[in-house]
Amino acid sequence: MNVQTQSETDAACGEGGALALGVGGMTCAACVRHVEKALKDAPGVLDAHVNLVGERADLKLAPEADLAEIAARVKEAGYEPRLTRSELGVGGMTCASCVVHVEKALKAAPGVVSARVNLATERAYVEGIEGAVDAAALAAAVRRAGYEPRPVEEKAAGKIDPLARRAAETEVMRRRFLLAALFAAPVVVLEMGGHMSAVFGAFIDAVLGHHNMMILVAALTTIVLFGPGRRFFTIGLPSLLRGAPDMNALVALGAGAAYLYSLLATFAPHMLPESARHSYFESAATIVAFILLGRWLEARSRGRAADAIGKLARLQPKIAHVRREGAAQDLPVEQVVVGDVIEVRPGESIPVDGVATEGASHVDESFITGEAAPVTKKPGDPVTGGSVNLAGAFAFRATKVGADTFLADVIRMVETAQGARLPIQDLADRVTAVFVPAVLAAALATFAIWLYFGGLSALSLALVSAVNVLIIACPCAMGLATPAALVTGTGRAAELGVIFRQGDALQTLCGVKTVAFDKTGTLTEGRPALTKIVAGEGFEAGRLLALAAAVEARSEHPLGRALVEAARARQVPAAEAVAHFAYQPGLGVTGDVGGARIAVGSAELLAALGASPDIFAKTAEDLAGQGASCFFIAVDGKPAGLFAFTDPPRPQAALAIAALRDLGLRVALITGDREATARAVGQKIGVDVIFAGRRPEGKVAALRELGLAGPVAFVGDGINDAPALAAADIGIAMGAGTDIAVESAQVALMSSDLAKVAQAFALSRATLRTIKQNLGWAFGYNIILIPVAMGALYPAFAIMLNPSLGAAAMASSSLFVLGNALRLRQFAVPSRHDGDLPMSEAPSTIFAVSDMTCGHCVARVKKAVLSLEPGAEVEVDLASGDVTVTPAAADPAVVATAIADAGYPAHEKKLG
């Protein structure tokens, strides 16, 4: 899936901005440096960053930037800009002036590098940046010029799926290696067989003769070097002549030197000292074969490393069942427009985003949330493109299509993160900038030193040592060390529902010392729940709830809605109709129910009506100290009772906090709620630091205070969290959060599962650890083996490295880096289950339960608790009547009711 951003469009239109340009032919970190230098030297390019694994250059452009010149600079540097070629029919042209006008209009379209129009065929041939050329934009440009755009029946030429292109390139690499191996194998057998077995050597001499054998070996090596190995010379030698040598230049020089020396030793031996008349055809052939093997395996590994985006892109179906003209038509998903009604059948993927209009089903949204549990969809519910309809058929109205869908946005964010350059890469960049020239210098120095100390008799040793230096040096490993791990890590994160919106956030997250959470909607459910009813003398709790719910049914207050939901959940019989309803802003509501005057709201409301709830003041004060909010109810001017509400912590909150503390992080709670409420929640889930009563600007100040101990991450979900998310060293937005919150954050969680916060930290650490391992290997490999290749072991141990082994070592170096990075695909954060929490650490809820007398009573109580808290540890003390539930119950009032329904009166026991 190609996604074009607005900034890319602006850039392509000449208004400046950003553009992503695909670049082919890069094989190592030196290539990255050369392409970056070529791009930065191009007029209008303000900055350029090249990603080796993604084969992409991210450009920051000035308004005067010329895309044709930029593409030409990449080509001049010896690499291939990824361009797409398309055809467009143009009607209404009558002369050469029309051709000029159409060409000028097309060249001004977004992403177009060149345009050529044929008057006779009425066709326009457009060449543009792959992924940045939009057919609709081309048609609009033609139309604005006063001509008629016409679709071409054939599929746009050159429009290649990046996934298919990568697979095709891998297949080409495979064929090249197999061809090289086919011809290199007999070279090795013929050249080395006589050294391994005197009998075999005598047999070859008898059958072919030594001279004829050498002619055959030379011919086979020539086929290897200038057949499958030709690319090393066609790319490497020109880069050397331009003064910008790369990895291909090293291979071309190494294999070429061994080949030419062998030709000289074979066909003009009199030009060499007798002691130096050795051939190295097998080295030249196997160098090419081994490096092609490495390139093939590397291409496969790169494809696997970058496959996260491919997996996301494959989630969108190609066809949508769109209702047009009263019937469902199968149309390409690109033709779906906002407002279309689309049918989805069982087992099919949902093509675009929308809202269900008819039918019902269960949908697998695991690619968003990482959770396997299906989600029920009914009319009015949102549906997301890429999710899978499991059972049932339904229809929905499209609300977002194309680049505006959630799936396209996720792909765009993952691509941005994968293209980032981490600070840890800076050292490798500085080294690779001079690496290839330094290796060339080292090879020349090696050759000269051997000749100086050994004379012409050491010519063959000098050649072998110099070739070894050229072949064994591996800038690829240094260039792949960071991007390979970054691409794999961010891809795996996306599969887990963690999106790094900025790639450098991954490294920054590793340095965080404190994680601060917003409370409401982040650590808590964000929906107040009725947890306690206190009925006055002469009143019954169920009746009070029915009366209050009847009045509050017309209210929009969150606590009022909680009363209505509680009455529905507890199946309280509905009260009579409400008359004379009135809303008192900031105080509460009043109304007549069944002839009784009802008032529900704050203490101030009841006091103003002459029904002061002083008799409940002490109870209300105690409940407030436990973090509850209270509403009072008066009936016919008499205080009748109170309702206590709490916003319960999310079921996973305590485990998520414990998991973060296991990672050595300090956890803070920052909220705008009252101190008592904040402390009640904070103590229940086990946070270390609590900041209460903080408005948005106060949250930023709290982050600054926490920042004195080191970098801080902030986790939030609401509009009021946006300033804190932006001010923190790392902002983490919850999946259920607002768009403003997500845009302010560097990391976005695709669901409200708090466990994903710890997953983000653990995965970032694993990725950075992998990068350090890769860099350590890349530097260590070159530091140790280049001296060995120079012949450092020969004077003391008479050990000289064979160039073939050097080529194999070089290929394996890159493969090690890629293989190490690919381990991140299997990354999994061990789930922290309830039982993993020590009793001293896990929060608990204690219930006081009456009327238990035997083991059967204990069993019934446990069964009641476990029906609501599966997996919890339930301890029953028959003597005291205490029932301890670990971890803490999500809704203690509901659990207490379940125990009471089992025949044992129960209430939550407050400690302290």
mmCIF file of N, CA, C and O in Angstrom, residues 125-194:
data_model
loop_
_atom_site.group_PDB
_atom_site.id
_atom_site.type_symbol
_atom_site.label_atom_id
_atom_site.label_comp_id
_atom_site.label_asym_id
_atom_site.label_seq_id
_atom_site.Cartn_x
_atom_site.Cartn_y
_atom_site.Cartn_z
ATOM 1 N N TYR A 125 2.821 9.905 -21.210
ATOM 2 C CA TYR A 125 3.670 8.941 -20.500
ATOM 3 C C TYR A 125 4.366 9.688 -19.368
ATOM 4 O O TYR A 125 5.171 10.589 -19.613
ATOM 5 N N VAL A 126 4.028 9.295 -18.159
ATOM 6 C CA VAL A 126 4.483 10.037 -16.979
ATOM 7 C C VAL A 126 5.427 9.176 -16.162
ATOM 8 O O VAL A 126 5.152 7.997 -15.908
ATOM 9 N N GLU A 127 6.530 9.768 -15.738
ATOM 10 C CA GLU A 127 7.484 9.108 -14.853
ATOM 11 C C GLU A 127 7.529 9.906 -13.554
ATOM 12 O O GLU A 127 7.688 11.133 -13.581
ATOM 13 N N GLY A 128 7.353 9.209 -12.433
ATOM 14 C CA GLY A 128 7.290 9.923 -11.155
ATOM 15 C C GLY A 128 7.850 9.114 -10.013
ATOM 16 O O GLY A 128 8.197 7.942 -10.162
ATOM 17 N N ILE A 129 7.930 9.755 -8.860
ATOM 18 C CA ILE A 129 8.431 9.113 -7.648
ATOM 19 C C ILE A 129 7.454 8.029 -7.220
ATOM 20 O O ILE A 129 6.255 8.273 -7.075
ATOM 21 N N GLU A 130 7.983 6.826 -7.036
ATOM 22 C CA GLU A 130 7.128 5.705 -6.635
ATOM 23 C C GLU A 130 6.437 6.010 -5.308
ATOM 24 O O GLU A 130 7.079 6.365 -4.325
ATOM 25 N N GLY A 131 5.119 5.888 -5.276
ATOM 26 C CA GLY A 131 4.344 6.130 -4.065
ATOM 27 C C GLY A 131 3.878 7.563 -3.914
ATOM 28 O O GLY A 131 3.079 7.858 -3.042
ATOM 29 N N ALA A 132 4.413 8.484 -4.766
ATOM 30 C CA ALA A 132 4.032 9.888 -4.629
ATOM 31 C C ALA A 132 3.203 10.377 -5.808
ATOM 32 O O ALA A 132 2.765 11.516 -5.829
ATOM 33 N N VAL A 133 2.998 9.528 -6.806
ATOM 34 C CA VAL A 133 2.222 9.912 -7.983
ATOM 35 C C VAL A 133 0.816 9.341 -7.857
ATOM 36 O O VAL A 133 0.637 8.140 -7.722
ATOM 37 N N ASP A 134 -0.155 10.217 -7.906
ATOM 38 C CA ASP A 134 -1.551 9.837 -7.744
ATOM 39 C C ASP A 134 -2.263 10.005 -9.080
ATOM 40 O O ASP A 134 -2.225 11.090 -9.683
ATOM 41 N N ALA A 135 -2.903 8.940 -9.552
ATOM 42 C CA ALA A 135 -3.597 8.998 -10.840
ATOM 43 C C ALA A 135 -4.655 10.087 -10.856
ATOM 44 O O ALA A 135 -4.851 10.767 -11.876
ATOM 45 N N ALA A 136 -5.328 10.260 -9.738
ATOM 46 C CA ALA A 136 -6.362 11.303 -9.672
ATOM 47 C C ALA A 136 -5.758 12.682 -9.823
ATOM 48 O O ALA A 136 -6.333 13.576 -10.466
ATOM 49 N N ALA A 137 -4.564 12.896 -9.249
ATOM 50 C CA ALA A 137 -3.899 14.195 -9.361
ATOM 51 C C ALA A 137 -3.464 14.455 -10.801
ATOM 52 O O ALA A 137 -3.533 15.593 -11.293
ATOM 53 N N LEU A 138 -3.007 13.413 -11.497
ATOM 54 C CA LEU A 138 -2.630 13.570 -12.896
ATOM 55 C C LEU A 138 -3.848 13.951 -13.734
ATOM 56 O O LEU A 138 -3.780 14.850 -14.588
ATOM 57 N N ALA A 139 -4.949 13.281 -13.505
ATOM 58 C CA ALA A 139 -6.178 13.592 -14.248
ATOM 59 C C ALA A 139 -6.636 15.018 -13.974
ATOM 60 O O ALA A 139 -7.052 15.738 -14.888
ATOM 61 N N ALA A 140 -6.534 15.429 -12.713
ATOM 62 C CA ALA A 140 -6.949 16.794 -12.361
ATOM 63 C C ALA A 140 -6.048 17.825 -13.037
ATOM 64 O O ALA A 140 -6.522 18.890 -13.477
ATOM 65 N N ALA A 141 -4.750 17.534 -13.147
ATOM 66 C CA ALA A 141 -3.825 18.468 -13.795
ATOM 67 C C ALA A 141 -4.171 18.633 -15.270
ATOM 68 O O ALA A 141 -4.156 19.750 -15.806
ATOM 69 N N VAL A 142 -4.478 17.523 -15.932
ATOM 70 C CA VAL A 142 -4.876 17.590 -17.346
ATOM 71 C C VAL A 142 -6.163 18.379 -17.499
ATOM 72 O O VAL A 142 -6.307 19.225 -18.398
ATOM 73 N N ARG A 143 -7.090 18.131 -16.597
ATOM 74 C CA ARG A 143 -8.382 18.812 -16.671
ATOM 75 C C ARG A 143 -8.214 20.320 -16.452
ATOM 76 O O ARG A 143 -8.854 21.130 -17.129
ATOM 77 N N ARG A 144 -7.338 20.695 -15.503
ATOM 78 C CA ARG A 144 -7.108 22.124 -15.255
ATOM 79 C C ARG A 144 -6.460 22.816 -16.464
ATOM 80 O O ARG A 144 -6.647 24.011 -16.680
ATOM 81 N N ALA A 145 -5.705 22.052 -17.252
ATOM 82 C CA ALA A 145 -5.073 22.625 -18.441
ATOM 83 C C ALA A 145 -6.062 22.783 -19.593
ATOM 84 O O ALA A 145 -5.715 23.346 -20.642
ATOM 85 N N GLY A 146 -7.270 22.272 -19.425
ATOM 86 C CA GLY A 146 -8.296 22.453 -20.447
ATOM 87 C C GLY A 146 -8.476 21.267 -21.360
ATOM 88 O O GLY A 146 -9.080 21.389 -22.436
ATOM 89 N N TYR A 147 -8.000 20.100 -20.922
ATOM 90 C CA TYR A 147 -8.093 18.904 -21.757
ATOM 91 C C TYR A 147 -8.815 17.799 -20.987
ATOM 92 O O TYR A 147 -9.085 17.924 -19.789
ATOM 93 N N GLU A 148 -9.109 16.722 -21.734
ATOM 94 C CA GLU A 148 -9.921 15.660 -21.155
ATOM 95 C C GLU A 148 -9.063 14.443 -20.801
ATOM 96 O O GLU A 148 -8.513 13.792 -21.689
ATOM 97 N N PRO A 149 -8.928 14.139 -19.510
ATOM 98 C CA PRO A 149 -8.174 12.933 -19.136
ATOM 99 C C PRO A 149 -9.006 11.691 -19.417
ATOM 100 O O PRO A 149 -10.211 11.659 -19.168
ATOM 101 N N ARG A 150 -8.361 10.656 -19.949
ATOM 102 C CA ARG A 150 -9.051 9.416 -20.261
ATOM 103 C C ARG A 150 -8.279 8.252 -19.661
ATOM 104 O O ARG A 150 -7.053 8.201 -19.765
ATOM 105 N N PRO A 151 -8.978 7.304 -19.042
ATOM 106 C CA PRO A 151 -8.265 6.143 -18.471
ATOM 107 C C PRO A 151 -7.715 5.256 -19.573
ATOM 108 O O PRO A 151 -8.308 5.127 -20.646
ATOM 109 N N VAL A 152 -6.566 4.653 -19.316
ATOM 110 C CA VAL A 152 -5.976 3.678 -20.216
ATOM 111 C C VAL A 152 -6.372 2.303 -19.719
ATOM 112 O O VAL A 152 -6.235 1.996 -18.533
ATOM 113 N N GLU A 153 -6.851 1.464 -20.603
ATOM 114 C CA GLU A 153 -7.381 0.162 -20.195
ATOM 115 C C GLU A 153 -6.317 -0.710 -19.536
ATOM 116 O O GLU A 153 -6.556 -1.391 -18.561
ATOM 117 N N GLU A 154 -5.092 -0.674 -20.099
ATOM 118 C CA GLU A 154 -4.038 -1.515 -19.547
ATOM 119 C C GLU A 154 -3.642 -1.007 -18.178
ATOM 120 O O GLU A 154 -3.727 0.180 -17.880
ATOM 121 N N LYS A 155 -3.113 -1.916 -17.381
ATOM 122 C CA LYS A 155 -2.608 -1.554 -16.063
ATOM 123 C C LYS A 155 -1.403 -0.639 -16.239
ATOM 124 O O LYS A 155 -0.583 -0.830 -17.129
ATOM 125 N N ALA A 156 -1.326 0.398 -15.393
ATOM 126 C CA ALA A 156 -0.244 1.361 -15.506
ATOM 127 C C ALA A 156 1.100 0.657 -15.543
ATOM 128 O O ALA A 156 1.438 -0.114 -14.679
ATOM 129 N N ALA A 157 1.850 0.952 -16.601
ATOM 130 C CA ALA A 157 3.146 0.307 -16.754
ATOM 131 C C ALA A 157 4.083 0.734 -15.653
ATOM 132 O O ALA A 157 4.169 1.889 -15.307
ATOM 133 N N GLY A 158 4.811 -0.207 -15.173
ATOM 134 C CA GLY A 158 5.823 0.092 -14.169
ATOM 135 C C GLY A 158 5.304 0.279 -12.785
ATOM 136 O O GLY A 158 6.076 0.541 -11.867
ATOM 137 N N LYS A 159 4.021 0.130 -12.557
ATOM 138 C CA LYS A 159 3.490 0.296 -11.206
ATOM 139 C C LYS A 159 3.610 -1.029 -10.462
ATOM 140 O O LYS A 159 2.812 -1.938 -10.641
ATOM 141 N N ILE A 160 4.641 -1.125 -9.653
ATOM 142 C CA ILE A 160 4.974 -2.404 -9.035
ATOM 143 C C ILE A 160 4.699 -2.351 -7.541
ATOM 144 O O ILE A 160 5.062 -1.389 -6.864
ATOM 145 N N ASP A 161 4.063 -3.370 -7.058
ATOM 146 C CA ASP A 161 3.865 -3.519 -5.627
ATOM 147 C C ASP A 161 5.235 -3.656 -4.958
ATOM 148 O O ASP A 161 6.025 -4.522 -5.325
ATOM 149 N N PRO A 162 5.538 -2.803 -3.945
ATOM 150 C CA PRO A 162 6.853 -2.899 -3.293
ATOM 151 C C PRO A 162 7.132 -4.289 -2.739
ATOM 152 O O PRO A 162 8.271 -4.750 -2.767
ATOM 153 N N LEU A 163 6.095 -4.973 -2.234
ATOM 154 C CA LEU A 163 6.312 -6.317 -1.708
ATOM 155 C C LEU A 163 6.678 -7.282 -2.839
ATOM 156 O O LEU A 163 7.585 -8.106 -2.701
ATOM 157 N N ALA A 164 5.991 -7.137 -3.956
ATOM 158 C CA ALA A 164 6.295 -7.995 -5.097
ATOM 159 C C ALA A 164 7.680 -7.675 -5.644
ATOM 160 O O ALA A 164 8.419 -8.572 -6.058
ATOM 161 N N ARG A 165 8.024 -6.383 -5.661
ATOM 162 C CA ARG A 165 9.343 -6.003 -6.149
ATOM 163 C C ARG A 165 10.445 -6.590 -5.270
ATOM 164 O O ARG A 165 11.454 -7.104 -5.756
ATOM 165 N N ARG A 166 10.231 -6.531 -3.958
ATOM 166 C CA ARG A 166 11.243 -7.075 -3.049
ATOM 167 C C ARG A 166 11.382 -8.586 -3.264
ATOM 168 O O ARG A 166 12.497 -9.126 -3.262
ATOM 169 N N ALA A 167 10.262 -9.262 -3.456
ATOM 170 C CA ALA A 167 10.308 -10.708 -3.713
ATOM 171 C C ALA A 167 11.015 -11.005 -5.028
ATOM 172 O O ALA A 167 11.792 -11.963 -5.135
ATOM 173 N N ALA A 168 10.760 -10.160 -6.050
ATOM 174 C CA ALA A 168 11.409 -10.362 -7.344
ATOM 175 C C ALA A 168 12.912 -10.156 -7.240
ATOM 176 O O ALA A 168 13.702 -10.899 -7.838
ATOM 177 N N GLU A 169 13.314 -9.143 -6.489
ATOM 178 C CA GLU A 169 14.748 -8.889 -6.318
ATOM 179 C C GLU A 169 15.424 -10.041 -5.578
ATOM 180 O O GLU A 169 16.553 -10.425 -5.900
ATOM 181 N N THR A 170 14.729 -10.590 -4.581
ATOM 182 C CA THR A 170 15.281 -11.737 -3.853
ATOM 183 C C THR A 170 15.456 -12.925 -4.779
ATOM 184 O O THR A 170 16.468 -13.642 -4.720
ATOM 185 N N GLU A 171 14.489 -13.132 -5.667
ATOM 186 C CA GLU A 171 14.579 -14.234 -6.618
ATOM 187 C C GLU A 171 15.749 -14.023 -7.586
ATOM 188 O O GLU A 171 16.458 -14.974 -7.938
ATOM 189 N N VAL A 172 15.971 -12.784 -8.007
ATOM 190 C CA VAL A 172 17.118 -12.497 -8.888
ATOM 191 C C VAL A 172 18.424 -12.822 -8.176
ATOM 192 O O VAL A 172 19.344 -13.425 -8.760
ATOM 193 N N MET A 173 18.514 -12.434 -6.886
ATOM 194 C CA MET A 173 19.713 -12.730 -6.106
ATOM 195 C C MET A 173 19.929 -14.248 -5.996
ATOM 196 O O MET A 173 21.059 -14.742 -6.088
ATOM 197 N N ARG A 174 18.863 -14.970 -5.803
ATOM 198 C CA ARG A 174 18.963 -16.426 -5.685
ATOM 199 C C ARG A 174 19.502 -17.030 -6.979
ATOM 200 O O ARG A 174 20.395 -17.893 -6.958
ATOM 201 N N ARG A 175 18.970 -16.586 -8.100
ATOM 202 C CA ARG A 175 19.412 -17.126 -9.379
ATOM 203 C C ARG A 175 20.869 -16.783 -9.652
ATOM 204 O O ARG A 175 21.632 -17.613 -10.187
ATOM 205 N N ARG A 176 21.275 -15.586 -9.313
ATOM 206 C CA ARG A 176 22.673 -15.201 -9.512
ATOM 207 C C ARG A 176 23.604 -16.085 -8.678
ATOM 208 O O ARG A 176 24.662 -16.521 -9.155
ATOM 209 N N PHE A 177 23.204 -16.318 -7.428
ATOM 210 C CA PHE A 177 24.057 -17.164 -6.587
ATOM 211 C C PHE A 177 24.147 -18.571 -7.142
ATOM 212 O O PHE A 177 25.238 -19.157 -7.221
ATOM 213 N N LEU A 178 23.009 -19.142 -7.520
ATOM 214 C CA LEU A 178 23.018 -20.514 -8.019
ATOM 215 C C LEU A 178 23.864 -20.634 -9.284
ATOM 216 O O LEU A 178 24.604 -21.619 -9.470
ATOM 217 N N LEU A 179 23.763 -19.629 -10.154
ATOM 218 C CA LEU A 179 24.566 -19.656 -11.368
ATOM 219 C C LEU A 179 26.059 -19.556 -11.036
ATOM 220 O O LEU A 179 26.886 -20.282 -11.599
ATOM 221 N N ALA A 180 26.389 -18.661 -10.108
ATOM 222 C CA ALA A 180 27.792 -18.514 -9.700
ATOM 223 C C ALA A 180 28.303 -19.795 -9.056
ATOM 224 O O ALA A 180 29.433 -20.238 -9.328
ATOM 225 N N ALA A 181 27.486 -20.395 -8.193
ATOM 226 C CA ALA A 181 27.902 -21.632 -7.524
ATOM 227 C C ALA A 181 28.094 -22.759 -8.528
ATOM 228 O O ALA A 181 29.015 -23.588 -8.405
ATOM 229 N N LEU A 182 27.217 -22.805 -9.545
ATOM 230 C CA LEU A 182 27.300 -23.857 -10.556
ATOM 231 C C LEU A 182 28.644 -23.840 -11.280
ATOM 232 O O LEU A 182 29.249 -24.897 -11.533
ATOM 233 N N PHE A 183 29.156 -22.640 -11.591
ATOM 234 C CA PHE A 183 30.420 -22.538 -12.323
ATOM 235 C C PHE A 183 31.621 -22.446 -11.393
ATOM 236 O O PHE A 183 32.739 -22.801 -11.789
ATOM 237 N N ALA A 184 31.410 -21.961 -10.149
ATOM 238 C CA ALA A 184 32.540 -21.850 -9.219
ATOM 239 C C ALA A 184 32.926 -23.205 -8.638
ATOM 240 O O ALA A 184 34.108 -23.438 -8.334
ATOM 241 N N ALA A 185 31.947 -24.095 -8.474
ATOM 242 C CA ALA A 185 32.232 -25.403 -7.863
ATOM 243 C C ALA A 185 33.299 -26.179 -8.636
ATOM 244 O O ALA A 185 34.268 -26.662 -8.045
ATOM 245 N N PRO A 186 33.182 -26.326 -9.956
ATOM 246 C CA PRO A 186 34.250 -27.055 -10.665
ATOM 247 C C PRO A 186 35.600 -26.348 -10.623
ATOM 248 O O PRO A 186 36.645 -26.997 -10.672
ATOM 249 N N VAL A 187 35.585 -25.014 -10.524
ATOM 250 C CA VAL A 187 36.846 -24.274 -10.400
ATOM 251 C C VAL A 187 37.561 -24.694 -9.118
ATOM 252 O O VAL A 187 38.770 -24.971 -9.119
ATOM 253 N N VAL A 188 36.815 -24.755 -8.024
ATOM 254 C CA VAL A 188 37.391 -25.140 -6.737
ATOM 255 C C VAL A 188 37.896 -26.582 -6.802
ATOM 256 O O VAL A 188 39.004 -26.900 -6.330
ATOM 257 N N VAL A 189 37.087 -27.461 -7.393
ATOM 258 C CA VAL A 189 37.481 -28.874 -7.470
ATOM 259 C C VAL A 189 38.754 -29.023 -8.299
ATOM 260 O O VAL A 189 39.703 -29.723 -7.902
ATOM 261 N N LEU A 190 38.810 -28.363 -9.439
ATOM 262 C CA LEU A 190 39.971 -28.510 -10.320
ATOM 263 C C LEU A 190 41.217 -27.861 -9.737
ATOM 264 O O LEU A 190 42.322 -28.409 -9.843
ATOM 265 N N GLU A 191 41.037 -26.670 -9.152
ATOM 266 C CA GLU A 191 42.193 -25.946 -8.617
ATOM 267 C C GLU A 191 42.704 -26.565 -7.330
ATOM 268 O O GLU A 191 43.915 -26.679 -7.122
ATOM 269 N N MET A 192 41.784 -26.952 -6.452
ATOM 270 C CA MET A 192 42.194 -27.401 -5.125
ATOM 271 C C MET A 192 42.271 -28.920 -5.007
ATOM 272 O O MET A 192 42.861 -29.443 -4.060
ATOM 273 N N GLY A 193 41.655 -29.634 -5.948
ATOM 274 C CA GLY A 193 41.619 -31.094 -5.850
ATOM 275 C C GLY A 193 42.999 -31.721 -5.825
ATOM 276 O O GLY A 193 43.267 -32.654 -5.062
ATOM 277 N N GLY A 194 43.895 -31.194 -6.671
ATOM 278 C CA GLY A 194 45.236 -31.741 -6.702
ATOM 279 C C GLY A 194 46.000 -31.521 -5.419
ATOM 280 O O GLY A 194 46.846 -32.345 -5.040
#
